[in-house]
Short mmCIF file of C-alpha atoms in Angstrom, two decimals:
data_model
loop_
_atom_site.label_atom_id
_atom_site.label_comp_id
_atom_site.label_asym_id
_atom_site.label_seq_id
_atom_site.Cartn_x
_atom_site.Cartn_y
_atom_site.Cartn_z
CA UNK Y 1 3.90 9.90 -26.05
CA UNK Y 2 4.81 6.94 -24.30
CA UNK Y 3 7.40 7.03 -21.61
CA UNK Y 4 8.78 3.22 -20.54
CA UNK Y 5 8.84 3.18 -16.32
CA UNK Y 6 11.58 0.80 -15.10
CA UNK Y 7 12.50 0.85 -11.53
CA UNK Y 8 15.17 -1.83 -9.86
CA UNK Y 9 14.76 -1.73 -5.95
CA UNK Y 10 16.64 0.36 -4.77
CA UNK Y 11 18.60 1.65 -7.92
CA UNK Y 12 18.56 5.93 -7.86
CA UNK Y 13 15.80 6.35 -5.62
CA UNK Y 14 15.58 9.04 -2.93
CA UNK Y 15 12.64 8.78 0.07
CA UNK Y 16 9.91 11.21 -0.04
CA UNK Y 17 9.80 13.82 2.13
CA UNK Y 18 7.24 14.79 4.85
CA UNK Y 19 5.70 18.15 5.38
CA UNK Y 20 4.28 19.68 7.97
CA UNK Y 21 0.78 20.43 9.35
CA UNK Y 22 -0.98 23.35 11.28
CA UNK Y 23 -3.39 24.72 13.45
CA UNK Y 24 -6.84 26.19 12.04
CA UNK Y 25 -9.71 27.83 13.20
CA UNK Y 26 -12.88 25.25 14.12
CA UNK Y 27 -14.97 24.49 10.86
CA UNK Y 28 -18.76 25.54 10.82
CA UNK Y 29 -20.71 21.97 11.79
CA UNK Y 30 -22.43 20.54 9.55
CA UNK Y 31 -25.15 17.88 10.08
CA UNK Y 32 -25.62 14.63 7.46
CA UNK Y 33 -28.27 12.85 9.70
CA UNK Y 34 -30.35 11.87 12.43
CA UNK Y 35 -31.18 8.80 14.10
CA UNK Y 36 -32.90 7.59 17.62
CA UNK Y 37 -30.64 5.47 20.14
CA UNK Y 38 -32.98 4.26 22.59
CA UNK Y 39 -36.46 4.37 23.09
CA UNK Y 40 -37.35 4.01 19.75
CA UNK Y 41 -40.28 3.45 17.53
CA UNK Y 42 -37.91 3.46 14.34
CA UNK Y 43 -34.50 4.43 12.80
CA UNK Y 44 -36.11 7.98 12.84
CA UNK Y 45 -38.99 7.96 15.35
CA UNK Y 46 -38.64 8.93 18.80
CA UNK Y 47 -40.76 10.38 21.70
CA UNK Y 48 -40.27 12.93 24.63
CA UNK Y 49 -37.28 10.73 26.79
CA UNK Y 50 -35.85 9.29 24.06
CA UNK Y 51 -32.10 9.82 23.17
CA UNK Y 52 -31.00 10.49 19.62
CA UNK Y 53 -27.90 10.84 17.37
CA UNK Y 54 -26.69 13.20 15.08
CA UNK Y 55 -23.61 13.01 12.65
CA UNK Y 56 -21.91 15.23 10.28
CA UNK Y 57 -18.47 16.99 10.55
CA UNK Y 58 -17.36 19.55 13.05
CA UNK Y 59 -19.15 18.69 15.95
CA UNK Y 60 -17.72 18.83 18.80
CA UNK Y 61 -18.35 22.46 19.44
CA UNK Y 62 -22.03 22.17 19.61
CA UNK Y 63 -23.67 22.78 22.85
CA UNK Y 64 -27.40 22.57 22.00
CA UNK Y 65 -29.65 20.58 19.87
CA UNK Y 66 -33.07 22.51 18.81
CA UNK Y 67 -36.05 20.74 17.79
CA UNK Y 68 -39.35 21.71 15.96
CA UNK Y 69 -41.85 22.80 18.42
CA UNK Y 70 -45.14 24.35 18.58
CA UNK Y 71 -44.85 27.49 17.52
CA UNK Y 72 -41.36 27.89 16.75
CA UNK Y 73 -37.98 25.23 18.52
CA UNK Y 74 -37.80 23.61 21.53
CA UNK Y 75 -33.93 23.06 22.94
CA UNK Y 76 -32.10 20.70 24.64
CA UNK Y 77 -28.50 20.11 25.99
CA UNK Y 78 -25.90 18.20 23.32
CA UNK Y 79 -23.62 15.76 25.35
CA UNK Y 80 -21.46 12.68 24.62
CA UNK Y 81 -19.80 14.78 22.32
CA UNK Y 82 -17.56 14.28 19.29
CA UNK Y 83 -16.01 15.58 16.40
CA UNK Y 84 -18.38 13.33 13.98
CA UNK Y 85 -21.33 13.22 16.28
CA UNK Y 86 -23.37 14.18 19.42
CA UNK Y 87 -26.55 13.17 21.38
CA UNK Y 88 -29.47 14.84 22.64
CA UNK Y 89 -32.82 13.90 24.78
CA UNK Y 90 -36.05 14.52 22.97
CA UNK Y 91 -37.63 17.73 25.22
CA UNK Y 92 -41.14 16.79 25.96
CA UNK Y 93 -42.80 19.81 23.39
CA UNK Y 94 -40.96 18.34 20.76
CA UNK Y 95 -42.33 17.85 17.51
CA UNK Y 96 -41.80 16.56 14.24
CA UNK Y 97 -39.44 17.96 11.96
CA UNK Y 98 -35.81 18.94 11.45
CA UNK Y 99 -33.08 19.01 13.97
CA UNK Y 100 -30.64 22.08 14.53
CA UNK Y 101 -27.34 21.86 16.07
CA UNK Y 102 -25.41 24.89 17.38
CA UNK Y 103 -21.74 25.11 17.81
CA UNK Y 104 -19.49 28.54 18.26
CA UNK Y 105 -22.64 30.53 17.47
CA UNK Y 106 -23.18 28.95 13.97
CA UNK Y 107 -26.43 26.43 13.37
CA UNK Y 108 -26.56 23.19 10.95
CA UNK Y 109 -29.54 21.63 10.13
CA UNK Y 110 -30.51 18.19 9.32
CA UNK Y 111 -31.24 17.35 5.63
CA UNK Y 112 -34.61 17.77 4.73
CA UNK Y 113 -34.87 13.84 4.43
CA UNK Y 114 -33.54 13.29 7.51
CA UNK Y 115 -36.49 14.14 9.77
CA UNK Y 116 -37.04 13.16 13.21
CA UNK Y 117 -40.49 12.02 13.91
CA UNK Y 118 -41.72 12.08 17.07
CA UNK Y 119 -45.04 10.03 18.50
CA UNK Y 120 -46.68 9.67 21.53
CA UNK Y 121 -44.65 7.60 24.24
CA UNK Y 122 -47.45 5.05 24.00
CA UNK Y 123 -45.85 4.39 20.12
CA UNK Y 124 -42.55 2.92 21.97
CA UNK Y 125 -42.66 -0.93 21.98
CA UNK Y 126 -41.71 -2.04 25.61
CA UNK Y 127 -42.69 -6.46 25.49
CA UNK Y 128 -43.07 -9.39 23.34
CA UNK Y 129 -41.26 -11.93 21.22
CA UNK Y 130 -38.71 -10.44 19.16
CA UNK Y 131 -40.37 -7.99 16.36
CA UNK Y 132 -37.53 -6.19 13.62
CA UNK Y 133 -38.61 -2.87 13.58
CA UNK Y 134 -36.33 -1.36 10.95
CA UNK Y 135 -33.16 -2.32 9.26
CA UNK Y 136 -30.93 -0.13 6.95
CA UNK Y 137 -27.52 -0.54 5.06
CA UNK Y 138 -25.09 1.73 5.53
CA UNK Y 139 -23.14 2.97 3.53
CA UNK Y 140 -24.93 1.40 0.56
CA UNK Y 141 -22.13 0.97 -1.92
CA UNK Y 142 -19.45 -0.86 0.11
CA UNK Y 143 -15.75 -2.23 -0.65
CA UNK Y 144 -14.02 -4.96 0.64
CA UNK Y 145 -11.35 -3.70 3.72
CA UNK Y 146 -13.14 0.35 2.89
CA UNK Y 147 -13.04 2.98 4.83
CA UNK Y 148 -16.94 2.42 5.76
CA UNK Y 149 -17.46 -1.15 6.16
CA UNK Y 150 -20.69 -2.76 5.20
CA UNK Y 151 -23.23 -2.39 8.04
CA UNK Y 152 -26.52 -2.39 9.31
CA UNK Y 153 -28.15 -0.21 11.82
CA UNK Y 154 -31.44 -2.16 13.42
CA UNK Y 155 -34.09 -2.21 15.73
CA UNK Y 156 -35.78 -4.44 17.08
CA UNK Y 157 -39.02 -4.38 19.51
CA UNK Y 158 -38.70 -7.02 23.01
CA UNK Y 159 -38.39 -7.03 26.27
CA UNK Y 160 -34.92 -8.38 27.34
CA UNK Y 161 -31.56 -8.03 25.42
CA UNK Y 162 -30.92 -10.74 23.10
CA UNK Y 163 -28.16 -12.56 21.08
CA UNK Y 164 -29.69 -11.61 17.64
CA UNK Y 165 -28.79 -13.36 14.11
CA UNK Y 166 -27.64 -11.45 11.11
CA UNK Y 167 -27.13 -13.12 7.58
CA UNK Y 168 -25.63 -11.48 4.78
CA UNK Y 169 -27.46 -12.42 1.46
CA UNK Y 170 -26.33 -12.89 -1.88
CA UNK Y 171 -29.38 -11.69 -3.53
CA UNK Y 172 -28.25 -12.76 -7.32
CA UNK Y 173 -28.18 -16.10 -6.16
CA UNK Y 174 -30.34 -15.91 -2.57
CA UNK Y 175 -28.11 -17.84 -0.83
CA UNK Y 176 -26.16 -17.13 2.54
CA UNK Y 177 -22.62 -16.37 2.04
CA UNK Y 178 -22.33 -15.44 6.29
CA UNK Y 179 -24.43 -15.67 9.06
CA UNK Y 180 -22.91 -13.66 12.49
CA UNK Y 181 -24.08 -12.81 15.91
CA UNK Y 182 -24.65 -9.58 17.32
CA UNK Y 183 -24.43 -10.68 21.42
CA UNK Y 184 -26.77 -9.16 23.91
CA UNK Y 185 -28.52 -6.69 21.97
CA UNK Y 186 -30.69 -4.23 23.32
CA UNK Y 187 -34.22 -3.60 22.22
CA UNK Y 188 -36.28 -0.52 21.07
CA UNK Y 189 -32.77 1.22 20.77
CA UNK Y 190 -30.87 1.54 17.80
CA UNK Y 191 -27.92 -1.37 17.20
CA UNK Y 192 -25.19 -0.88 14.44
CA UNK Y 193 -23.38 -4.09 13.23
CA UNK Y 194 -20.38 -4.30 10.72
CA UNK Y 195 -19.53 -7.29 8.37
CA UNK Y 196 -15.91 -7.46 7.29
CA UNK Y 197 -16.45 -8.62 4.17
CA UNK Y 198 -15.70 -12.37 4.22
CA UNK Y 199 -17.16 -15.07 3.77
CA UNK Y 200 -17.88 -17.99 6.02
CA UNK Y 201 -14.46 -19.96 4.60
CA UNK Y 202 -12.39 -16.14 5.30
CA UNK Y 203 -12.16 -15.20 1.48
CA UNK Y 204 -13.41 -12.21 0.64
CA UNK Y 205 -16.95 -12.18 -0.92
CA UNK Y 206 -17.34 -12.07 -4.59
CA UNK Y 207 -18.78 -8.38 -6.10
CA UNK Y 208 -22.03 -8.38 -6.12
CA UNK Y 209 -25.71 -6.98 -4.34
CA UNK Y 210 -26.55 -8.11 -1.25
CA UNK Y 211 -28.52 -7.66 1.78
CA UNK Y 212 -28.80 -8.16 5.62
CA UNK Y 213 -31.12 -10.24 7.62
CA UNK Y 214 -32.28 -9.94 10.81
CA UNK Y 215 -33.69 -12.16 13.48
CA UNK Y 216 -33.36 -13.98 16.82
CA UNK Y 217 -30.48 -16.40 17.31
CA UNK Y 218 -32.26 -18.65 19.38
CA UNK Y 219 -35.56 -18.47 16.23
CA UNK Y 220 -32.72 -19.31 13.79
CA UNK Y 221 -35.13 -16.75 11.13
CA UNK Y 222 -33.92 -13.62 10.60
CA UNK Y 223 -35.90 -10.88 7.56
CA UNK Y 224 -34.60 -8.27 5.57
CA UNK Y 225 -36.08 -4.83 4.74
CA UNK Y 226 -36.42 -2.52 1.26
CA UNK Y 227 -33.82 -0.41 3.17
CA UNK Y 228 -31.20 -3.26 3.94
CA UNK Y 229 -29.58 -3.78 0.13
CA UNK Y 230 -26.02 -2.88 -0.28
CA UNK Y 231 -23.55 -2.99 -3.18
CA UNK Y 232 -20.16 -5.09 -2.72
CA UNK Y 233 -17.01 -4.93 -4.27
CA UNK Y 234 -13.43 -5.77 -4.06
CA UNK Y 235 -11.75 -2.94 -5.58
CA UNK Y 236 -12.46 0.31 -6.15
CA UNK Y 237 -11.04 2.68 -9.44
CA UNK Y 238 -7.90 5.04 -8.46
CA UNK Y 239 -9.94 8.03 -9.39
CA UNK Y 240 -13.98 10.03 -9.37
CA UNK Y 241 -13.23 12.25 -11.68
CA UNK Y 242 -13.02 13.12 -15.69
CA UNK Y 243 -10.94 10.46 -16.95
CA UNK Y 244 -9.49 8.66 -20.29
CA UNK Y 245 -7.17 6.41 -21.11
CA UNK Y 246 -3.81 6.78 -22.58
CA UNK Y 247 -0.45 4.42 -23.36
CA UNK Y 248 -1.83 0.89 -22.10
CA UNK Y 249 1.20 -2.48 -21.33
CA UNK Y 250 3.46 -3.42 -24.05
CA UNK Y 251 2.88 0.49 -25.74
CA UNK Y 252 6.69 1.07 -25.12
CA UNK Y 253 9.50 -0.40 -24.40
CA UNK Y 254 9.38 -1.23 -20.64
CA UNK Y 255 5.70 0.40 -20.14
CA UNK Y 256 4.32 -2.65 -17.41
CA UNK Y 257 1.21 -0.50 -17.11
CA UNK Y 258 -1.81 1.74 -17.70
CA UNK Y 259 -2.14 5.42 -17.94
CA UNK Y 260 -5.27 7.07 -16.93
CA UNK Y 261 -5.34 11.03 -17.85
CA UNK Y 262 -7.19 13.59 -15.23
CA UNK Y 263 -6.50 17.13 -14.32
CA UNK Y 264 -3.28 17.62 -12.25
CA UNK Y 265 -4.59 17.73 -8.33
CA UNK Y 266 -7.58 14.98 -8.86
CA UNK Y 267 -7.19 12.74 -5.71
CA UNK Y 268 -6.08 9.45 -6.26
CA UNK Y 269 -7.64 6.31 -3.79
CA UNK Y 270 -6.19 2.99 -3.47
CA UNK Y 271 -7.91 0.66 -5.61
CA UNK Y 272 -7.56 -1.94 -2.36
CA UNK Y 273 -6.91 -1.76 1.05
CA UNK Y 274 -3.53 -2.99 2.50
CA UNK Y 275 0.15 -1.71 3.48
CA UNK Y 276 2.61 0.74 2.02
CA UNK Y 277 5.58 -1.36 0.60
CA UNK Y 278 7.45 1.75 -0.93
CA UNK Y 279 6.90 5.62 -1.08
CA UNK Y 280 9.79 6.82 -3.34
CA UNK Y 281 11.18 9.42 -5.84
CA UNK Y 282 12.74 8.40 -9.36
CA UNK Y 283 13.83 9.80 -12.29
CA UNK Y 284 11.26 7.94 -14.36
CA UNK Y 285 7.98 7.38 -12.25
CA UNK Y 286 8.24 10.64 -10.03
CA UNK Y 287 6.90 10.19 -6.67
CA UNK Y 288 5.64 6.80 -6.73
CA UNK Y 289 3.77 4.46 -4.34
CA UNK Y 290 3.65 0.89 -4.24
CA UNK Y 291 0.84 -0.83 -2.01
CA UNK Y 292 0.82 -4.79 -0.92
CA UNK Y 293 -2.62 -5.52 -1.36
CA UNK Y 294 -4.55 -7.20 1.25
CA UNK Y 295 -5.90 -10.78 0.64
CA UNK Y 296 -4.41 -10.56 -3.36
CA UNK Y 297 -0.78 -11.59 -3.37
CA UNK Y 298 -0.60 -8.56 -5.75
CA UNK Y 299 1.02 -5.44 -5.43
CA UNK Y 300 -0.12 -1.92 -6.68
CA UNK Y 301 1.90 0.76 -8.01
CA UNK Y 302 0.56 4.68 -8.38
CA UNK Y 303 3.31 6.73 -10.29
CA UNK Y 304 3.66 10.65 -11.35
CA UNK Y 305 1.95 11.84 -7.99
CA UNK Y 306 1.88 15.54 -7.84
CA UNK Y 307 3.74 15.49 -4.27
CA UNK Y 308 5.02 12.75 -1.97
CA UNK Y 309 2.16 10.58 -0.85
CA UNK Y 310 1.67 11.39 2.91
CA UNK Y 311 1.82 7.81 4.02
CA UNK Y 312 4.53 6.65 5.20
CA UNK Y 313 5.98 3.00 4.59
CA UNK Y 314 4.13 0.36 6.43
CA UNK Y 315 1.19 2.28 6.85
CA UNK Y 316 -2.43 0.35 6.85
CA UNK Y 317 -4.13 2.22 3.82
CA UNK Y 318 -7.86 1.24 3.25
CA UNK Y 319 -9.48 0.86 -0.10
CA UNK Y 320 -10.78 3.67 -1.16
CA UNK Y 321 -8.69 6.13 1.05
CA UNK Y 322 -6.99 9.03 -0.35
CA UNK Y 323 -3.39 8.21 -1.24
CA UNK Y 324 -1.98 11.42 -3.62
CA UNK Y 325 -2.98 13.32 -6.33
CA UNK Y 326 -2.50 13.04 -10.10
CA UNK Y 327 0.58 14.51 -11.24
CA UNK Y 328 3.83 14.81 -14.11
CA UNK Y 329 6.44 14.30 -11.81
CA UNK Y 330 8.87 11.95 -13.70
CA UNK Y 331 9.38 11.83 -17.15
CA UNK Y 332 5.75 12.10 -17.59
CA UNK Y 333 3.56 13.71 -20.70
CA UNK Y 334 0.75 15.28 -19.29
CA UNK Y 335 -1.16 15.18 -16.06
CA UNK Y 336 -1.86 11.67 -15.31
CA UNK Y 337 -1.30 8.24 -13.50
CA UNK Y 338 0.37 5.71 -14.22
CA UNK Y 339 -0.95 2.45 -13.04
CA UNK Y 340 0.43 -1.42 -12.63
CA UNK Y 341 -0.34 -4.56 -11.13
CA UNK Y 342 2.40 -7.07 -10.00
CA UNK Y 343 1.82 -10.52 -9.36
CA UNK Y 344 2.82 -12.54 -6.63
CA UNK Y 345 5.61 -12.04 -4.94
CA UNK Y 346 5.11 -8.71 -5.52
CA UNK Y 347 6.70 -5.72 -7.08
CA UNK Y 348 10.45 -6.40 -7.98
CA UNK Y 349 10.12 -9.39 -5.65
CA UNK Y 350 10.34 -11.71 -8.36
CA UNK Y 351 6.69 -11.28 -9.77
CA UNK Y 352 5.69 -9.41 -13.38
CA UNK Y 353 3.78 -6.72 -14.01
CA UNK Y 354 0.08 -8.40 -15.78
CA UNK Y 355 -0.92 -7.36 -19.00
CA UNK Y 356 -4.57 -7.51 -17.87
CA UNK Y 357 -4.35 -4.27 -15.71
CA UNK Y 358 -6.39 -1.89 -18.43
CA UNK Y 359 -8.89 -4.70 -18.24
CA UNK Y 360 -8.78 -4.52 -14.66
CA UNK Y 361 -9.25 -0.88 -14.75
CA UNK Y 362 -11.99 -0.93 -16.93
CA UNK Y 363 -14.11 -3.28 -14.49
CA UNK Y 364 -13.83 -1.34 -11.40
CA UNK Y 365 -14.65 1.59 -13.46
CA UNK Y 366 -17.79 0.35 -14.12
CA UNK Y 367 -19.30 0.30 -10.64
CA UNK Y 368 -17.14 3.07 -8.77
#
């Protein structure tokens, strides 16, 4: 069935309304990985002294960080505290193996490829020229302005902190699209460096795979690891779930867009970062959201949401972040979204819908 969306600024719409939040109990911790901060042989290898890093969710009730030992854990105080992550010294009877973390009398351990190896204090570089120890992506599928920006965590054996070089590589066409500083860097301790996604001339950088390099700034070399690869892209699709396509542009009689079926409740994510131009209620599109995407000259639209989208107009959204779920609010068929893309000026600024947005679609589909 195909139902025509038409909305004039302004004409019959009513602002969304805001609910309310509460106050729960603390969630059990849970730990996604491990990784040494100073005094370090490796992203992963540490001795007795050093200090190490774990992450997860619902952290900041733990009080004590156990590590394999002899014949059963050795413990050791958790400090610097957060709700994402805390740190612990490596006891001297520590051995190799997974990492516990305690919090309101519930453990969480590290995944079982997340180890922590330790090694004899001798392993630890302390002198010489700059050496990169290890280098890894993170996350390793990226999006321009994401929630998770491209980065690199590194280290690097020497014996003074030092201005170190990092180049982003196009590895289709092995050429340098930007090459950055990372100022007074410390060595045999872990560093963590983000790139925002442009390019040298401040456009975003094309989809594609890349990689970081590492190296001195004064060498002017820098290297790149197996573990430094990362996917790039500029958008992301609206939704990871079950989908399929319904009533595409030009099906109806004022239909400017693209409907994507899902199961009513799927979370929808903004297909690129940038600010909340309108968060509304009509007759037609049902709680609707219309984002001014960054670095495009294009504006989004998300129609048929469930409920009211949470953010409120002029919020920052990233891409990727959750903005609603799929709905029938409206005079909508079925559980689904409807979808458009307005060029430049933007929506009902004086620019048009394109008729390109199912091909659109279709691409980010492909890699999200």
């Amino acid at each position: 069935m195909v139902v025509a969306i038409s909305i004039a600024a302004g004409a019959g719409v009513a602002s969304a309304s805001r609910g309310g939040g509460g106050v729960g109990t603390p969630g059990s911790p849970r730990l996604s990985d491990v990784v040494c901060l100073q005094r370090c042989a490796g992203l992963r290898v540490a001795a007795p002294g050093s200090r190490v890093q774990l992450s997860g969710r619902n952290l900041d009730g733990v009080t004590k960080v156990e590590f394999a030992g002899g014949a059963g854990h050795v413990s050791a105080a958790a400090d610097s505290v957060t709700p994402t992550s805390a740190e612990a010294t490596v006891p001297a009877a520590a051995k190799t193996g997974r990492l516990k973390a305690l919090a309101y009398g519930v453990a969480a351990r590290t995944p079982r490829r997340k180890r922590l190896e330790i090694v004899p204090p001798a392993r630890i570089p302390d002198s010489g020229d700059f050496q990169l120890s290890s280098a890894e992506a993170h996350p390793h599928r990226t999006y321009y302005d994401g929630l998770r920006p491209p980065g690199v965590q590194y280290l690097f054996a020497g014996a003074a902190v030092t201005d170190v070089r990092i180049e982003v590589v196009d590895l289709t066409t092995e050429t340098v699209v930007s090459t950055l500083v990372d100022p007074a860097a410390a060595p045999n301790a872990l560093n963590d460096f983000t790139w925002d996604g442009l390019l040298q001339d401040g456009r975003p950088a094309p989809d594609g795979d890349y990689a970081f390099r590492i190296g001195s700034a004064a060498a002017g070399t820098a290297t790149a690891t197996s573990d430094s690869d990362f996917t790039y892209h500029q958008f992301r699709f609206p939704i990871n779930a079950r989908h399929s396509y319904g009533d595409g542009y030009g099906a109806g009689r004022g239909h400017q867009g693209q409907d994507v079926f899902a199961r009513c409740g799927t979370k929808l994510r903004a297909v690129r970062g940038g600010r909340v131009q309108m968060n509304k209620v009509q007759s037609a599109a049902g709680n609707y959201l219309v984002i001014d995407g960054k670095r495009t000259k294009k504006d989004y639209m998300y129609a048929h949401l469930l409920t009211p989208s949470p953010l409120e107009q002029g919020a920052r959204v990233h891409t990727g972040q959750a903005i609603g779920q799929v709905g029938q609010t409206g005079n909508a068929s079925g559980c689904h979204l409807h979808f458009e893309v307005w060029s430049s000026p933007g929506w009902y600024e004086g620019g048009h819908a394109l008729p390109s947005v199912r091909r659109l679609l279709d691409t980010w589909d492909a890699w999200s």
